[in-house]
CSV table of C-alpha atoms and ligand atoms in Angstrom, one decimal:
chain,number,residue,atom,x,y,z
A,197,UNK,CA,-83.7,-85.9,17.7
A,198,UNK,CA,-82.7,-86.8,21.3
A,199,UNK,CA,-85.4,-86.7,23.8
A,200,UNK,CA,-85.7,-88.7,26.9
A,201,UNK,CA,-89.0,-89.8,28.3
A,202,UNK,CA,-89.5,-86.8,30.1
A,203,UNK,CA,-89.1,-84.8,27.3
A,204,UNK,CA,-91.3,-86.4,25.4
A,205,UNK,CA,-94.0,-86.4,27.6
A,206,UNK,CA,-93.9,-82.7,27.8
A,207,UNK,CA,-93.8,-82.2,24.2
A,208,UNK,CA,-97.0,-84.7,24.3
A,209,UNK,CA,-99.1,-82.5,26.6
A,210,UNK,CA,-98.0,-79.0,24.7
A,211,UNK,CA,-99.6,-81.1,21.5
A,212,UNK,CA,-102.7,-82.5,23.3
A,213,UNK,CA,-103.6,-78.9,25.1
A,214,UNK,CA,-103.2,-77.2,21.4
A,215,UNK,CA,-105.4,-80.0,20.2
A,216,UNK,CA,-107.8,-79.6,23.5
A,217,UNK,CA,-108.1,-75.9,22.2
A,218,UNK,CA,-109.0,-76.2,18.8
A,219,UNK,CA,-111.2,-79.1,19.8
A,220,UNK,CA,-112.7,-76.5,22.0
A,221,UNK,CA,-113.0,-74.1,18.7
A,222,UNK,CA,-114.8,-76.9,17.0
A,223,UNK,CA,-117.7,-77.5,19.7
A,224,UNK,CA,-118.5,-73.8,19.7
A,225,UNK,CA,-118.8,-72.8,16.2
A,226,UNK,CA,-120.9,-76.1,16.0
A,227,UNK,CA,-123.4,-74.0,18.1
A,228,UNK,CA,-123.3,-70.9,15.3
A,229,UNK,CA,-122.7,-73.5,12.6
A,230,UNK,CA,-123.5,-71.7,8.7
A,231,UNK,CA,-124.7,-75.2,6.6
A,232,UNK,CA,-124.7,-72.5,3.5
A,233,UNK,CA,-120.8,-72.4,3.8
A,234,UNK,CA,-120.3,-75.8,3.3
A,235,UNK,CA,-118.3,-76.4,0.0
A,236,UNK,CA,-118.0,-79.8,-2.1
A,237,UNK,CA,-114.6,-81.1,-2.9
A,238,UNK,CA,-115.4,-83.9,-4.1
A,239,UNK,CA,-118.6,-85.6,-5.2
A,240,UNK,CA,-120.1,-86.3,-1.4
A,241,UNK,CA,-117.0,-85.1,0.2
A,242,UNK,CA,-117.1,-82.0,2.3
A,243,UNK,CA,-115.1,-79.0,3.4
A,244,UNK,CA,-116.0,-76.2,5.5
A,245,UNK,CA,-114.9,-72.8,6.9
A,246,UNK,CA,-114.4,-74.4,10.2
A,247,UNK,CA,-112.2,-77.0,8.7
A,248,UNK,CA,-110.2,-73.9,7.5
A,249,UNK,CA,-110.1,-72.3,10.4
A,250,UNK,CA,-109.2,-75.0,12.6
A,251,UNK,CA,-106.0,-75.8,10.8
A,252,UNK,CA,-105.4,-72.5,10.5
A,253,UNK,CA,-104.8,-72.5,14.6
A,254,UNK,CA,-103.6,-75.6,14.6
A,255,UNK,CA,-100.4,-74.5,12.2
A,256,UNK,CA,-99.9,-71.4,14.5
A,257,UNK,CA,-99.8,-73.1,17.4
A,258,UNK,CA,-97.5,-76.0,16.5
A,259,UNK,CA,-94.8,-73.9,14.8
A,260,UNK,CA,-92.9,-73.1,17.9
A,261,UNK,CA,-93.7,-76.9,19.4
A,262,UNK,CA,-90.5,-78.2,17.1
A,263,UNK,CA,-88.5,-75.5,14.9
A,264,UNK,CA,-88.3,-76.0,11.6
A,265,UNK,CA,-90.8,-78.8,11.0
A,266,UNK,CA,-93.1,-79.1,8.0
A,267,UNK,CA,-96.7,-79.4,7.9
A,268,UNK,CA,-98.5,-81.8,5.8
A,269,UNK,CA,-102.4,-80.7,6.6
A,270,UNK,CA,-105.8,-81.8,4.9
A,271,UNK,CA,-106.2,-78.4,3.6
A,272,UNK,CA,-103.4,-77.1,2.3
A,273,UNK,CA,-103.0,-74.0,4.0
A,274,UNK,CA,-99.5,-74.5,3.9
A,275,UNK,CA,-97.3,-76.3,1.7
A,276,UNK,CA,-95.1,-79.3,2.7
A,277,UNK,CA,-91.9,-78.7,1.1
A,278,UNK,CA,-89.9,-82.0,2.3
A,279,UNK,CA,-89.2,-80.9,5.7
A,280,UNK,CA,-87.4,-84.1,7.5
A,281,UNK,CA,-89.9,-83.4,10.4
A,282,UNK,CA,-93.2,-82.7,9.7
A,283,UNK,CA,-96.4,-81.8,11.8
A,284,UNK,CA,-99.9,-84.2,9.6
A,285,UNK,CA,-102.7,-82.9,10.9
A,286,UNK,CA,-106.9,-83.6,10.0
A,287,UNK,CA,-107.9,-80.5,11.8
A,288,UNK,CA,-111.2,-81.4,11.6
A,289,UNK,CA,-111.5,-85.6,10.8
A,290,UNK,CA,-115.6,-86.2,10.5
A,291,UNK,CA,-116.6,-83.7,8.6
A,292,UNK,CA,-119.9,-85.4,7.2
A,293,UNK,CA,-120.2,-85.8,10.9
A,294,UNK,CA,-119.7,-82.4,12.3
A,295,UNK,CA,-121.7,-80.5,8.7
A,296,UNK,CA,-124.9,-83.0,10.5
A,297,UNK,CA,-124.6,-81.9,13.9
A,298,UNK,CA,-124.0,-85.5,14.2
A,299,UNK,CA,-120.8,-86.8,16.8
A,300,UNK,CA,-118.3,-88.6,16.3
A,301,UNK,CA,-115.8,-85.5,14.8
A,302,UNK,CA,-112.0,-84.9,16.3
A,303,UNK,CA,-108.8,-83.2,15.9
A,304,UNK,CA,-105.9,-85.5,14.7
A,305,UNK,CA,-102.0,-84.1,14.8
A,306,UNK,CA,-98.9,-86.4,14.5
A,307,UNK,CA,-95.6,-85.5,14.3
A,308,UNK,CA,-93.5,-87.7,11.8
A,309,UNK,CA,-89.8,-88.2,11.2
A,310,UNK,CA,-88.6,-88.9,7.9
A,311,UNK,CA,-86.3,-91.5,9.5
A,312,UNK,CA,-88.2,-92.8,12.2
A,313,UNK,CA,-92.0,-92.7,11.8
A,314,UNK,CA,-94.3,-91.4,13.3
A,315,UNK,CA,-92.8,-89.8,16.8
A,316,UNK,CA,-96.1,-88.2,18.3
A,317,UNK,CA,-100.0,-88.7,17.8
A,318,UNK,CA,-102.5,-86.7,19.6
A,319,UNK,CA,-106.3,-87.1,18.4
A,320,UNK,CA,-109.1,-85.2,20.2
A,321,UNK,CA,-112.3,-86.5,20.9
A,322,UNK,CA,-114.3,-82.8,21.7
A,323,UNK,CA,-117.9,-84.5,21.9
A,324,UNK,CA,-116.4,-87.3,24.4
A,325,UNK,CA,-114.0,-84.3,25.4
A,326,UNK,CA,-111.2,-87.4,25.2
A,327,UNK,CA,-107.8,-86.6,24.2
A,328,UNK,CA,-105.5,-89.5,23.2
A,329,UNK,CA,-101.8,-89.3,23.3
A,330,UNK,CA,-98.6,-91.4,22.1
A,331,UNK,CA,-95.0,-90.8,21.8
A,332,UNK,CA,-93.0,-93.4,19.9
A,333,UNK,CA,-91.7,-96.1,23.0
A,334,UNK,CA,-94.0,-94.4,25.1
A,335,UNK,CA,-96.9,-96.4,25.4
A,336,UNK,CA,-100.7,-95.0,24.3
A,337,UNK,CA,-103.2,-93.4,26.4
A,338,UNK,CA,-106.4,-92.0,27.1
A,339,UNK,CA,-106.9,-89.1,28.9
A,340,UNK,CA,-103.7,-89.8,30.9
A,341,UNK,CA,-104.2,-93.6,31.2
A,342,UNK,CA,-102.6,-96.1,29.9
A,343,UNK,CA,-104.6,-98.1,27.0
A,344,UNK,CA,-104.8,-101.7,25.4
A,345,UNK,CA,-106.8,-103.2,22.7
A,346,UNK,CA,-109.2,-106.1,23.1
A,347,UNK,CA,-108.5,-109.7,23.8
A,348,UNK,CA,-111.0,-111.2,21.7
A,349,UNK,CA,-109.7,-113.3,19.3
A,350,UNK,CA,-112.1,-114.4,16.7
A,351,UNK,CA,-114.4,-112.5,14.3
A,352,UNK,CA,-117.5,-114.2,15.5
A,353,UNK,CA,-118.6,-111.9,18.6
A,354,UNK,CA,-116.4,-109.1,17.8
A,355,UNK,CA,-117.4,-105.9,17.3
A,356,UNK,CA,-116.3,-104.3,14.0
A,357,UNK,CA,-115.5,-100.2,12.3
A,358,UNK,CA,-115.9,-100.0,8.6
A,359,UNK,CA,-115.5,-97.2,6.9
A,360,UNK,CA,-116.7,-95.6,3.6
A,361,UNK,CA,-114.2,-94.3,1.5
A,362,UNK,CA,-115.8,-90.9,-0.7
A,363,UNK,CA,-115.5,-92.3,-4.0
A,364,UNK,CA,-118.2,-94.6,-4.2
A,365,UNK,CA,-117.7,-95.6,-8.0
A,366,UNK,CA,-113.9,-97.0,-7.4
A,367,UNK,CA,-115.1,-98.6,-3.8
A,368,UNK,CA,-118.9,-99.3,-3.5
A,369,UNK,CA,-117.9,-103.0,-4.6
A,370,UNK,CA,-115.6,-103.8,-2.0
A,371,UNK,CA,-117.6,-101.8,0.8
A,372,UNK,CA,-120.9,-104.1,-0.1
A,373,UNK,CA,-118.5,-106.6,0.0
A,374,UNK,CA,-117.1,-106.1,3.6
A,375,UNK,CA,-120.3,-105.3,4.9
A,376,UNK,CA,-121.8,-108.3,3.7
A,377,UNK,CA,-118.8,-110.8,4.9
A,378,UNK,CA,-119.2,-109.2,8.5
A,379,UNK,CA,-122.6,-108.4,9.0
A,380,UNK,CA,-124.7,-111.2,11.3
A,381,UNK,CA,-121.1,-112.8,11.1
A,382,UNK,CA,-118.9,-110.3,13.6
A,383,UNK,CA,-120.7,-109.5,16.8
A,384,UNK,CA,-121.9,-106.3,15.6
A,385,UNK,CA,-121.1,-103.6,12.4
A,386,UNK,CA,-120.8,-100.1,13.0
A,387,UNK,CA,-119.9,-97.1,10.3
A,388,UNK,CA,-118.5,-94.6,12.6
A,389,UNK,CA,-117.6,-91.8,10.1
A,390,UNK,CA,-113.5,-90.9,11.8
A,391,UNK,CA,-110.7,-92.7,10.4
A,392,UNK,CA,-108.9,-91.3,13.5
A,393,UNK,CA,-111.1,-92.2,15.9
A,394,UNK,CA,-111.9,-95.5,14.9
A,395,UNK,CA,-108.0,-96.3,15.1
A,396,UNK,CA,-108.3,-94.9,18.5
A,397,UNK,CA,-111.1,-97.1,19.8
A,398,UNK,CA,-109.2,-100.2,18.5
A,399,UNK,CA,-106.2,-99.2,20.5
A,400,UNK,CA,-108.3,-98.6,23.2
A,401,UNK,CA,-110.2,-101.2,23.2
A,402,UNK,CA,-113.9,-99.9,22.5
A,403,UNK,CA,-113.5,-101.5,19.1
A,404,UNK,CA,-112.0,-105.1,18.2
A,405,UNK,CA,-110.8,-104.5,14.6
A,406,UNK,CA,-111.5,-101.5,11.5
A,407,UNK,CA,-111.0,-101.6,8.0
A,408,UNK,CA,-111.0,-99.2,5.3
A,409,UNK,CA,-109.5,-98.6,1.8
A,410,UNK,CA,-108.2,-95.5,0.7
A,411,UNK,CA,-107.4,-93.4,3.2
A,412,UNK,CA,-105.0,-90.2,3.6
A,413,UNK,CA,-101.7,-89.7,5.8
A,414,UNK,CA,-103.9,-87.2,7.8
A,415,UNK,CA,-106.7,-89.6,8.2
A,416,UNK,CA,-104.2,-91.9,10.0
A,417,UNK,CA,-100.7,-91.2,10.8
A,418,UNK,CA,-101.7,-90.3,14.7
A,419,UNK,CA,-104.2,-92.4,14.9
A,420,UNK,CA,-101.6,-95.5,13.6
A,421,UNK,CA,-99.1,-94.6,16.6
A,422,UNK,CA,-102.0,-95.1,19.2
A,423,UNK,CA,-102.5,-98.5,18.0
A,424,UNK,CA,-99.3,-99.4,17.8
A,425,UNK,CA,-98.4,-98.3,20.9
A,426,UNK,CA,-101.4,-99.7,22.9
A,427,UNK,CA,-100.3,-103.3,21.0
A,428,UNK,CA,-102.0,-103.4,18.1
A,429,UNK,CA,-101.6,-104.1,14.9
A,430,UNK,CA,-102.2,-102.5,11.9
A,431,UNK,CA,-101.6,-103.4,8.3
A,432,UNK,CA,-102.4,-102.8,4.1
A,433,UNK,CA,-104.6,-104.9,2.8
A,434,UNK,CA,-101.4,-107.4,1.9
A,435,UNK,CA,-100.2,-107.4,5.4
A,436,UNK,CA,-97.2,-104.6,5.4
A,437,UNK,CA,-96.6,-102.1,7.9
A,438,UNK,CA,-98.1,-98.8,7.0
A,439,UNK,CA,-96.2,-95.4,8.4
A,440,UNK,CA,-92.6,-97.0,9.1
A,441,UNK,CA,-90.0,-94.9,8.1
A,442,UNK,CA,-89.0,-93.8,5.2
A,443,UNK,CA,-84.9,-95.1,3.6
A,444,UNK,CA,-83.2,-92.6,1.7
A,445,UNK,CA,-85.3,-91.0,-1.2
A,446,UNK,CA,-88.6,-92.3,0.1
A,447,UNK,CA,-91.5,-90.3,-0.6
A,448,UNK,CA,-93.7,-89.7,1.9
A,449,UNK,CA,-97.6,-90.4,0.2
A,450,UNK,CA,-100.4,-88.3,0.7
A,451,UNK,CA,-103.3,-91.2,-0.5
A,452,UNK,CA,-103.5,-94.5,-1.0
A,453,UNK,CA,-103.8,-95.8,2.7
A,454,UNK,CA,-105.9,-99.3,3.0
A,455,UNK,CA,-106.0,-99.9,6.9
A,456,UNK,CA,-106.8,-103.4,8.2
A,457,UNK,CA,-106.6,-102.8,12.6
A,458,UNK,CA,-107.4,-105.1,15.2
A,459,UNK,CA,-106.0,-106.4,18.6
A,460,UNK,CA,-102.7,-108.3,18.0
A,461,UNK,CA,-104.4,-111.6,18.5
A,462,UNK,CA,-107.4,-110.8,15.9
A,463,UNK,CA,-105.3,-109.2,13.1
A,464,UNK,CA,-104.1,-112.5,11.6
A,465,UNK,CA,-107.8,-113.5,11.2
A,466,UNK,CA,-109.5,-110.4,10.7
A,467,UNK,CA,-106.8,-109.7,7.7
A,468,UNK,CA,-107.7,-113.1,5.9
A,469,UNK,CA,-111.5,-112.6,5.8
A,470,UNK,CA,-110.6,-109.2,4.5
A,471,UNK,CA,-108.3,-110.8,2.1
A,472,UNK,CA,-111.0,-113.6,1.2
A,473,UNK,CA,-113.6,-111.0,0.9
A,474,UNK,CA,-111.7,-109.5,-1.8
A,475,UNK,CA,-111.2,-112.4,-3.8
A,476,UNK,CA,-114.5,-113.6,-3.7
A,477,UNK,CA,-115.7,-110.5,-5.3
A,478,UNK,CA,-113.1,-110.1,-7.7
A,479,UNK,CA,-111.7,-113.5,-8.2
A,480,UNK,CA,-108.3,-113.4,-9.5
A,481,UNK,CA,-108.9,-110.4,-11.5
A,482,UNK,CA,-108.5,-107.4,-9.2
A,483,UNK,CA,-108.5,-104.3,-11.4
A,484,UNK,CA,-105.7,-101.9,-10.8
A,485,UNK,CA,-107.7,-99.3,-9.8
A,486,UNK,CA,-109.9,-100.8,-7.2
A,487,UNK,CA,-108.3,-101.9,-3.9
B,635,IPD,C1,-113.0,-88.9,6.6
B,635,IPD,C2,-113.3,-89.7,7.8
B,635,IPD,C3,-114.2,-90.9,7.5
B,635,IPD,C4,-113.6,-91.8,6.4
B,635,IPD,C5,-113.3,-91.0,5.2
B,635,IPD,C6,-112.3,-89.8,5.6
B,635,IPD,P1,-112.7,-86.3,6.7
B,635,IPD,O1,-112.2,-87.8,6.8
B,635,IPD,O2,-112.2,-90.1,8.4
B,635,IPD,O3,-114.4,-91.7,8.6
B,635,IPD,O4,-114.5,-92.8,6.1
B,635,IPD,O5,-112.6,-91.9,4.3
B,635,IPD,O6,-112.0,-89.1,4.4
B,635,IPD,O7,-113.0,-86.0,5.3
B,635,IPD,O8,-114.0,-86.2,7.5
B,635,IPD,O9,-111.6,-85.5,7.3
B,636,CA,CA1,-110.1,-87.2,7.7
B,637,CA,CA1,-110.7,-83.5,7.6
Protein backbone atom coordinates (compact mmCIF):
# COMPACT_ATOMS: atom_id res chain seq x y z
CA UNK A 1 0.00 0.00 0.00
CA UNK A 2 1.38 3.45 -1.13
CA UNK A 3 1.01 6.17 1.33
CA UNK A 4 3.24 9.20 1.69
CA UNK A 5 3.82 10.80 5.03
CA UNK A 6 0.98 12.87 4.81
CA UNK A 7 -1.18 10.11 4.29
CA UNK A 8 -0.14 8.35 6.90
CA UNK A 9 -0.40 10.83 9.40
CA UNK A 10 -3.95 11.31 8.60
CA UNK A 11 -4.77 7.70 8.72
CA UNK A 12 -2.89 8.02 12.33
CA UNK A 13 -5.11 10.58 13.82
CA UNK A 14 -8.60 8.91 12.30
CA UNK A 15 -7.04 5.66 14.44
CA UNK A 16 -6.08 7.69 17.59
CA UNK A 17 -9.58 9.79 17.75
CA UNK A 18 -11.45 6.23 17.30
CA UNK A 19 -9.19 5.04 20.09
CA UNK A 20 -9.76 8.58 22.04
CA UNK A 21 -13.48 7.56 21.85
CA UNK A 22 -13.65 4.29 23.07
CA UNK A 23 -11.15 5.25 25.67
CA UNK A 24 -13.68 7.80 26.50
CA UNK A 25 -16.37 4.76 26.62
CA UNK A 26 -14.06 3.01 29.02
CA UNK A 27 -13.80 5.94 31.74
CA UNK A 28 -17.54 6.25 31.87
CA UNK A 29 -18.84 2.88 32.36
CA UNK A 30 -16.04 2.68 35.00
CA UNK A 31 -18.27 5.16 36.90
CA UNK A 32 -21.55 2.59 36.43
CA UNK A 33 -19.20 -0.38 36.57
CA UNK A 34 -21.36 -3.98 37.33
CA UNK A 35 -18.33 -6.24 39.32
CA UNK A 36 -21.27 -9.14 39.12
CA UNK A 37 -20.67 -9.17 35.20
CA UNK A 38 -17.26 -10.02 35.40
CA UNK A 39 -16.63 -13.47 33.80
CA UNK A 40 -13.44 -15.88 34.31
CA UNK A 41 -11.70 -17.07 31.30
CA UNK A 42 -9.16 -18.34 32.66
CA UNK A 43 -8.07 -19.22 36.16
CA UNK A 44 -7.35 -15.35 37.39
CA UNK A 45 -7.85 -13.98 34.01
CA UNK A 46 -10.73 -11.70 33.47
CA UNK A 47 -13.26 -10.56 30.87
CA UNK A 48 -16.01 -8.19 31.09
CA UNK A 49 -19.05 -6.74 29.22
CA UNK A 50 -17.11 -3.63 28.78
CA UNK A 51 -14.28 -5.46 27.16
CA UNK A 52 -17.08 -6.61 24.78
CA UNK A 53 -18.37 -3.74 24.16
CA UNK A 54 -15.45 -1.75 23.61
CA UNK A 55 -14.26 -3.93 20.70
CA UNK A 56 -17.39 -4.02 19.58
CA UNK A 57 -16.97 -0.05 18.69
CA UNK A 58 -13.76 -0.41 18.02
CA UNK A 59 -14.43 -2.97 14.85
CA UNK A 60 -17.22 -0.51 13.66
CA UNK A 61 -15.28 2.21 13.66
CA UNK A 62 -12.13 0.93 11.95
CA UNK A 63 -13.88 -0.93 9.09
CA UNK A 64 -14.07 1.98 6.83
CA UNK A 65 -10.40 3.29 8.16
CA UNK A 66 -8.76 0.64 5.42
CA UNK A 67 -11.30 -1.60 3.15
CA UNK A 68 -10.96 -4.87 3.33
CA UNK A 69 -8.73 -5.45 6.35
CA UNK A 70 -9.10 -8.18 8.87
CA UNK A 71 -9.45 -8.00 12.49
CA UNK A 72 -7.49 -10.09 14.82
CA UNK A 73 -9.20 -8.78 18.38
CA UNK A 74 -8.81 -10.21 22.13
CA UNK A 75 -12.30 -11.27 21.97
CA UNK A 76 -13.28 -12.72 19.10
CA UNK A 77 -16.13 -10.86 18.08
CA UNK A 78 -15.02 -11.28 14.73
CA UNK A 79 -13.03 -13.85 13.06
CA UNK A 80 -9.70 -13.33 11.35
CA UNK A 81 -9.89 -15.17 8.21
CA UNK A 82 -6.16 -14.40 6.77
CA UNK A 83 -6.88 -11.01 5.57
CA UNK A 84 -3.26 -9.58 4.25
CA UNK A 85 -4.11 -6.39 6.35
CA UNK A 86 -5.41 -6.77 9.51
CA UNK A 87 -6.64 -4.27 12.30
CA UNK A 88 -5.08 -6.32 16.29
CA UNK A 89 -6.66 -4.65 18.69
CA UNK A 90 -6.82 -5.14 22.99
CA UNK A 91 -9.90 -3.05 23.36
CA UNK A 92 -9.53 -3.04 26.80
CA UNK A 93 -5.55 -4.04 27.85
CA UNK A 94 -5.70 -4.01 32.00
CA UNK A 95 -8.45 -5.58 32.69
CA UNK A 96 -7.45 -6.81 36.32
CA UNK A 97 -6.83 -3.09 36.43
CA UNK A 98 -9.95 -1.54 35.24
CA UNK A 99 -12.40 -4.76 37.12
CA UNK A 100 -10.35 -2.82 40.55
CA UNK A 101 -11.08 0.52 39.77
CA UNK A 102 -7.41 0.57 39.83
CA UNK A 103 -5.40 2.76 36.71
CA UNK A 104 -3.22 1.85 34.58
CA UNK A 105 -5.99 0.31 31.71
CA UNK A 106 -5.85 1.51 27.79
CA UNK A 107 -6.98 0.88 24.36
CA UNK A 108 -4.33 -0.73 21.97
CA UNK A 109 -5.07 -0.92 17.89
CA UNK A 110 -2.35 -1.69 15.33
CA UNK A 111 -2.69 -2.12 11.91
CA UNK A 112 -0.40 -4.99 10.48
CA UNK A 113 0.71 -5.98 7.01
CA UNK A 114 1.34 -9.41 6.17
CA UNK A 115 4.37 -8.23 4.28
CA UNK A 116 5.58 -5.52 6.11
CA UNK A 117 4.79 -5.53 9.85
CA UNK A 118 3.28 -3.69 11.74
CA UNK A 119 2.22 -0.20 9.76
CA UNK A 120 0.26 1.66 12.58
CA UNK A 121 0.02 1.57 16.50
CA UNK A 122 -2.16 3.66 18.48
CA UNK A 123 -2.59 2.85 22.32
CA UNK A 124 -4.69 5.10 24.64
CA UNK A 125 -3.88 5.98 27.89
CA UNK A 126 -7.80 7.19 29.22
CA UNK A 127 -6.77 7.71 33.02
CA UNK A 128 -3.55 9.84 31.82
CA UNK A 129 -6.01 10.79 28.81
CA UNK A 130 -2.52 10.05 26.59
CA UNK A 131 -2.77 8.81 23.22
CA UNK A 132 0.34 7.35 21.60
CA UNK A 133 0.84 7.16 17.87
CA UNK A 134 3.31 5.44 15.24
CA UNK A 135 3.22 4.90 11.67
CA UNK A 136 6.03 2.63 10.28
CA UNK A 137 9.13 5.41 9.23
CA UNK A 138 7.28 7.76 11.00
CA UNK A 139 8.79 8.22 14.17
CA UNK A 140 6.69 7.61 17.71
CA UNK A 141 4.84 10.08 19.71
CA UNK A 142 2.95 11.14 22.61
CA UNK A 143 0.23 13.23 22.43
CA UNK A 144 1.63 14.85 19.21
CA UNK A 145 5.25 14.89 20.30
CA UNK A 146 7.93 13.25 19.34
CA UNK A 147 9.25 10.47 21.90
CA UNK A 148 12.60 8.67 22.85
CA UNK A 149 13.52 6.06 25.31
CA UNK A 150 16.05 6.44 28.09
CA UNK A 151 19.69 6.84 28.02
CA UNK A 152 20.66 4.88 30.90
CA UNK A 153 22.74 2.22 30.18
CA UNK A 154 23.10 -0.14 32.98
CA UNK A 155 20.74 -2.19 35.07
CA UNK A 156 21.91 -0.84 38.30
CA UNK A 157 19.77 2.55 38.75
CA UNK A 158 17.33 1.74 36.18
CA UNK A 159 13.95 1.53 36.59
CA UNK A 160 12.29 -1.71 35.56
CA UNK A 161 8.29 -3.18 34.20
CA UNK A 162 7.71 -6.84 34.89
CA UNK A 163 4.89 -8.34 34.15
CA UNK A 164 2.78 -11.40 35.35
CA UNK A 165 1.78 -13.66 32.84
CA UNK A 166 -2.02 -15.43 33.97
CA UNK A 167 -0.87 -18.85 34.25
CA UNK A 168 0.93 -18.93 37.31
CA UNK A 169 1.66 -22.86 37.25
CA UNK A 170 3.66 -22.68 33.77
CA UNK A 171 5.42 -19.16 34.88
CA UNK A 172 5.43 -18.54 38.68
CA UNK A 173 9.19 -19.94 38.48
CA UNK A 174 10.54 -17.61 36.09
CA UNK A 175 8.50 -14.49 37.55
CA UNK A 176 10.11 -15.25 41.22
CA UNK A 177 12.95 -15.54 39.34
CA UNK A 178 13.02 -12.12 37.56
CA UNK A 179 11.81 -10.45 40.45
CA UNK A 180 14.46 -11.66 42.52
CA UNK A 181 17.49 -10.99 39.90
CA UNK A 182 16.17 -7.27 39.73
CA UNK A 183 14.81 -6.35 42.91
CA UNK A 184 17.43 -4.08 45.23
CA UNK A 185 19.60 -4.71 42.00
CA UNK A 186 17.71 -2.28 39.14
CA UNK A 187 16.90 1.17 40.53
CA UNK A 188 13.48 0.24 41.22
CA UNK A 189 10.65 -2.77 40.22
CA UNK A 190 7.31 -1.99 39.36
CA UNK A 191 4.33 -4.57 38.10
CA UNK A 192 2.31 -2.23 36.11
CA UNK A 193 -0.49 -4.55 34.97
CA UNK A 194 -0.58 -3.21 30.69
CA UNK A 195 1.57 -5.01 28.33
CA UNK A 196 0.76 -2.02 26.03
CA UNK A 197 1.41 0.53 28.15
CA UNK A 198 4.43 -0.62 29.59
CA UNK A 199 5.90 -0.93 25.96
CA UNK A 200 4.80 2.64 25.63
CA UNK A 201 6.59 3.98 28.65
CA UNK A 202 9.84 2.28 27.47
CA UNK A 203 9.52 4.05 24.22
CA UNK A 204 8.79 7.04 25.89
CA UNK A 205 11.07 7.03 28.29
CA UNK A 206 9.12 6.81 31.70
CA UNK A 207 10.49 3.27 31.85
CA UNK A 208 14.14 2.00 31.14
CA UNK A 209 13.43 -1.64 30.14
CA UNK A 210 10.18 -4.45 30.61
CA UNK A 211 10.00 -8.02 30.42
CA UNK A 212 7.38 -10.48 30.21
CA UNK A 213 6.80 -14.10 28.89
CA UNK A 214 3.89 -15.16 27.18
CA UNK A 215 2.16 -12.56 25.87
CA UNK A 216 -0.57 -12.20 22.92
CA UNK A 217 -0.32 -10.30 19.38
CA UNK A 218 -3.00 -7.91 20.94
CA UNK A 219 -1.04 -7.42 24.04
CA UNK A 220 1.82 -6.00 21.82
CA UNK A 221 1.77 -5.52 18.26
CA UNK A 222 1.04 -1.48 18.72
CA UNK A 223 2.71 -1.24 21.52
CA UNK A 224 6.08 -2.97 19.61
CA UNK A 225 5.88 -0.18 16.81
CA UNK A 226 6.05 2.70 19.47
CA UNK A 227 9.27 1.25 20.67
CA UNK A 228 10.68 0.72 17.74
CA UNK A 229 9.99 3.79 16.33
CA UNK A 230 11.06 6.01 19.36
CA UNK A 231 14.61 3.74 19.04
CA UNK A 232 14.16 1.04 21.06
CA UNK A 233 14.62 -2.26 21.01
CA UNK A 234 12.74 -5.10 21.63
CA UNK A 235 13.39 -8.73 21.43
CA UNK A 236 12.27 -12.77 22.50
CA UNK A 237 13.93 -14.06 25.12
CA UNK A 238 16.78 -15.42 22.50
CA UNK A 239 17.33 -12.04 20.99
CA UNK A 240 15.09 -12.20 17.63
CA UNK A 241 12.94 -9.57 16.34
CA UNK A 242 9.32 -10.12 17.38
CA UNK A 243 6.39 -8.65 14.77
CA UNK A 244 8.67 -8.40 11.39
CA UNK A 245 6.94 -9.55 8.58
CA UNK A 246 5.83 -12.42 7.67
CA UNK A 247 7.64 -14.51 4.07
CA UNK A 248 5.31 -16.33 2.11
CA UNK A 249 3.18 -18.89 4.10
CA UNK A 250 4.00 -17.39 7.45
CA UNK A 251 1.47 -17.68 9.98
CA UNK A 252 0.70 -14.90 11.88
CA UNK A 253 0.57 -16.29 15.90
CA UNK A 254 -1.84 -15.41 18.29
CA UNK A 255 0.40 -16.48 21.70
CA UNK A 256 3.55 -17.19 22.57
CA UNK A 257 5.04 -13.54 22.76
CA UNK A 258 8.14 -13.35 25.40
CA UNK A 259 9.13 -9.47 25.24
CA UNK A 260 12.47 -8.35 26.59
CA UNK A 261 12.29 -3.99 25.90
CA UNK A 262 14.72 -1.51 26.84
CA UNK A 263 16.44 1.69 25.47
CA UNK A 264 18.80 0.61 22.59
CA UNK A 265 21.87 1.05 24.77
CA UNK A 266 20.34 -1.18 27.75
CA UNK A 267 18.84 -4.01 25.64
CA UNK A 268 22.20 -5.86 25.27
CA UNK A 269 22.53 -6.01 29.10
CA UNK A 270 19.18 -6.06 30.21
CA UNK A 271 18.63 -9.28 27.70
CA UNK A 272 21.71 -11.18 29.31
CA UNK A 273 20.53 -10.91 33.02
CA UNK A 274 17.29 -12.02 31.65
CA UNK A 275 19.00 -14.82 29.84
CA UNK A 276 21.17 -15.60 33.09
CA UNK A 277 18.24 -15.48 35.17
CA UNK A 278 16.84 -18.20 33.30
CA UNK A 279 19.60 -20.47 33.44
CA UNK A 280 20.19 -20.12 36.92
CA UNK A 281 16.80 -21.41 37.64
CA UNK A 282 16.65 -23.95 35.29
CA UNK A 283 20.16 -24.81 34.53
CA UNK A 284 20.62 -26.47 31.25
CA UNK A 285 17.37 -28.19 31.53
CA UNK A 286 14.67 -25.71 30.45
CA UNK A 287 11.46 -27.66 30.01
CA UNK A 288 9.57 -27.18 26.86
CA UNK A 289 6.79 -25.85 28.26
CA UNK A 290 8.12 -23.14 30.50
CA UNK A 291 9.78 -20.07 28.76
C1 LIG B 1 -2.90 -8.36 30.29
C2 LIG B 1 -2.09 -7.12 30.62
C3 LIG B 1 -1.09 -7.44 31.71
C4 LIG B 1 -0.20 -8.61 31.37
C5 LIG B 1 -1.03 -9.82 30.99
C6 LIG B 1 -1.98 -9.46 29.85
P1 LIG B 1 -5.46 -8.04 29.52
O1 LIG B 1 -3.83 -8.09 29.26
O2 LIG B 1 -1.41 -6.66 29.49
O3 LIG B 1 -0.23 -6.35 31.95
O4 LIG B 1 0.61 -8.91 32.47
O5 LIG B 1 -0.15 -10.84 30.60
O6 LIG B 1 -2.73 -10.59 29.48
O7 LIG B 1 -5.88 -9.44 29.83
O8 LIG B 1 -5.69 -7.11 30.64
O9 LIG B 1 -5.96 -7.55 28.22
CA1 LIG C 1 -4.02 -7.40 26.97
CA1 LIG D 1 -7.74 -7.18 27.00
Amino acid sequence: MEHNGTEWAALVEKVAEIARCTGSFLREERLVFDVGRVEEKNLHDYVSYVDRASERRLVEALTPVWPGAGFLTEEATVAYKGEPYVWIIDPLDGTTNYVHGQPPYAVSIALYGRTEGVLVGVVYDPCREECYTAWKGGGAYLQGKSIVPSAIQTVEGAYLHLGLPYDAVRFSTLSTALLSRFYGRAGGVRIAGSAALDLCGVAAGRVDAYVEPSLHVWDVAAGLLLLREAGGRATDFAGHPLLEGLGGDGVLRNDGYDVVAANAGLHPEFLCQVKACREVYFGENIPHDIV
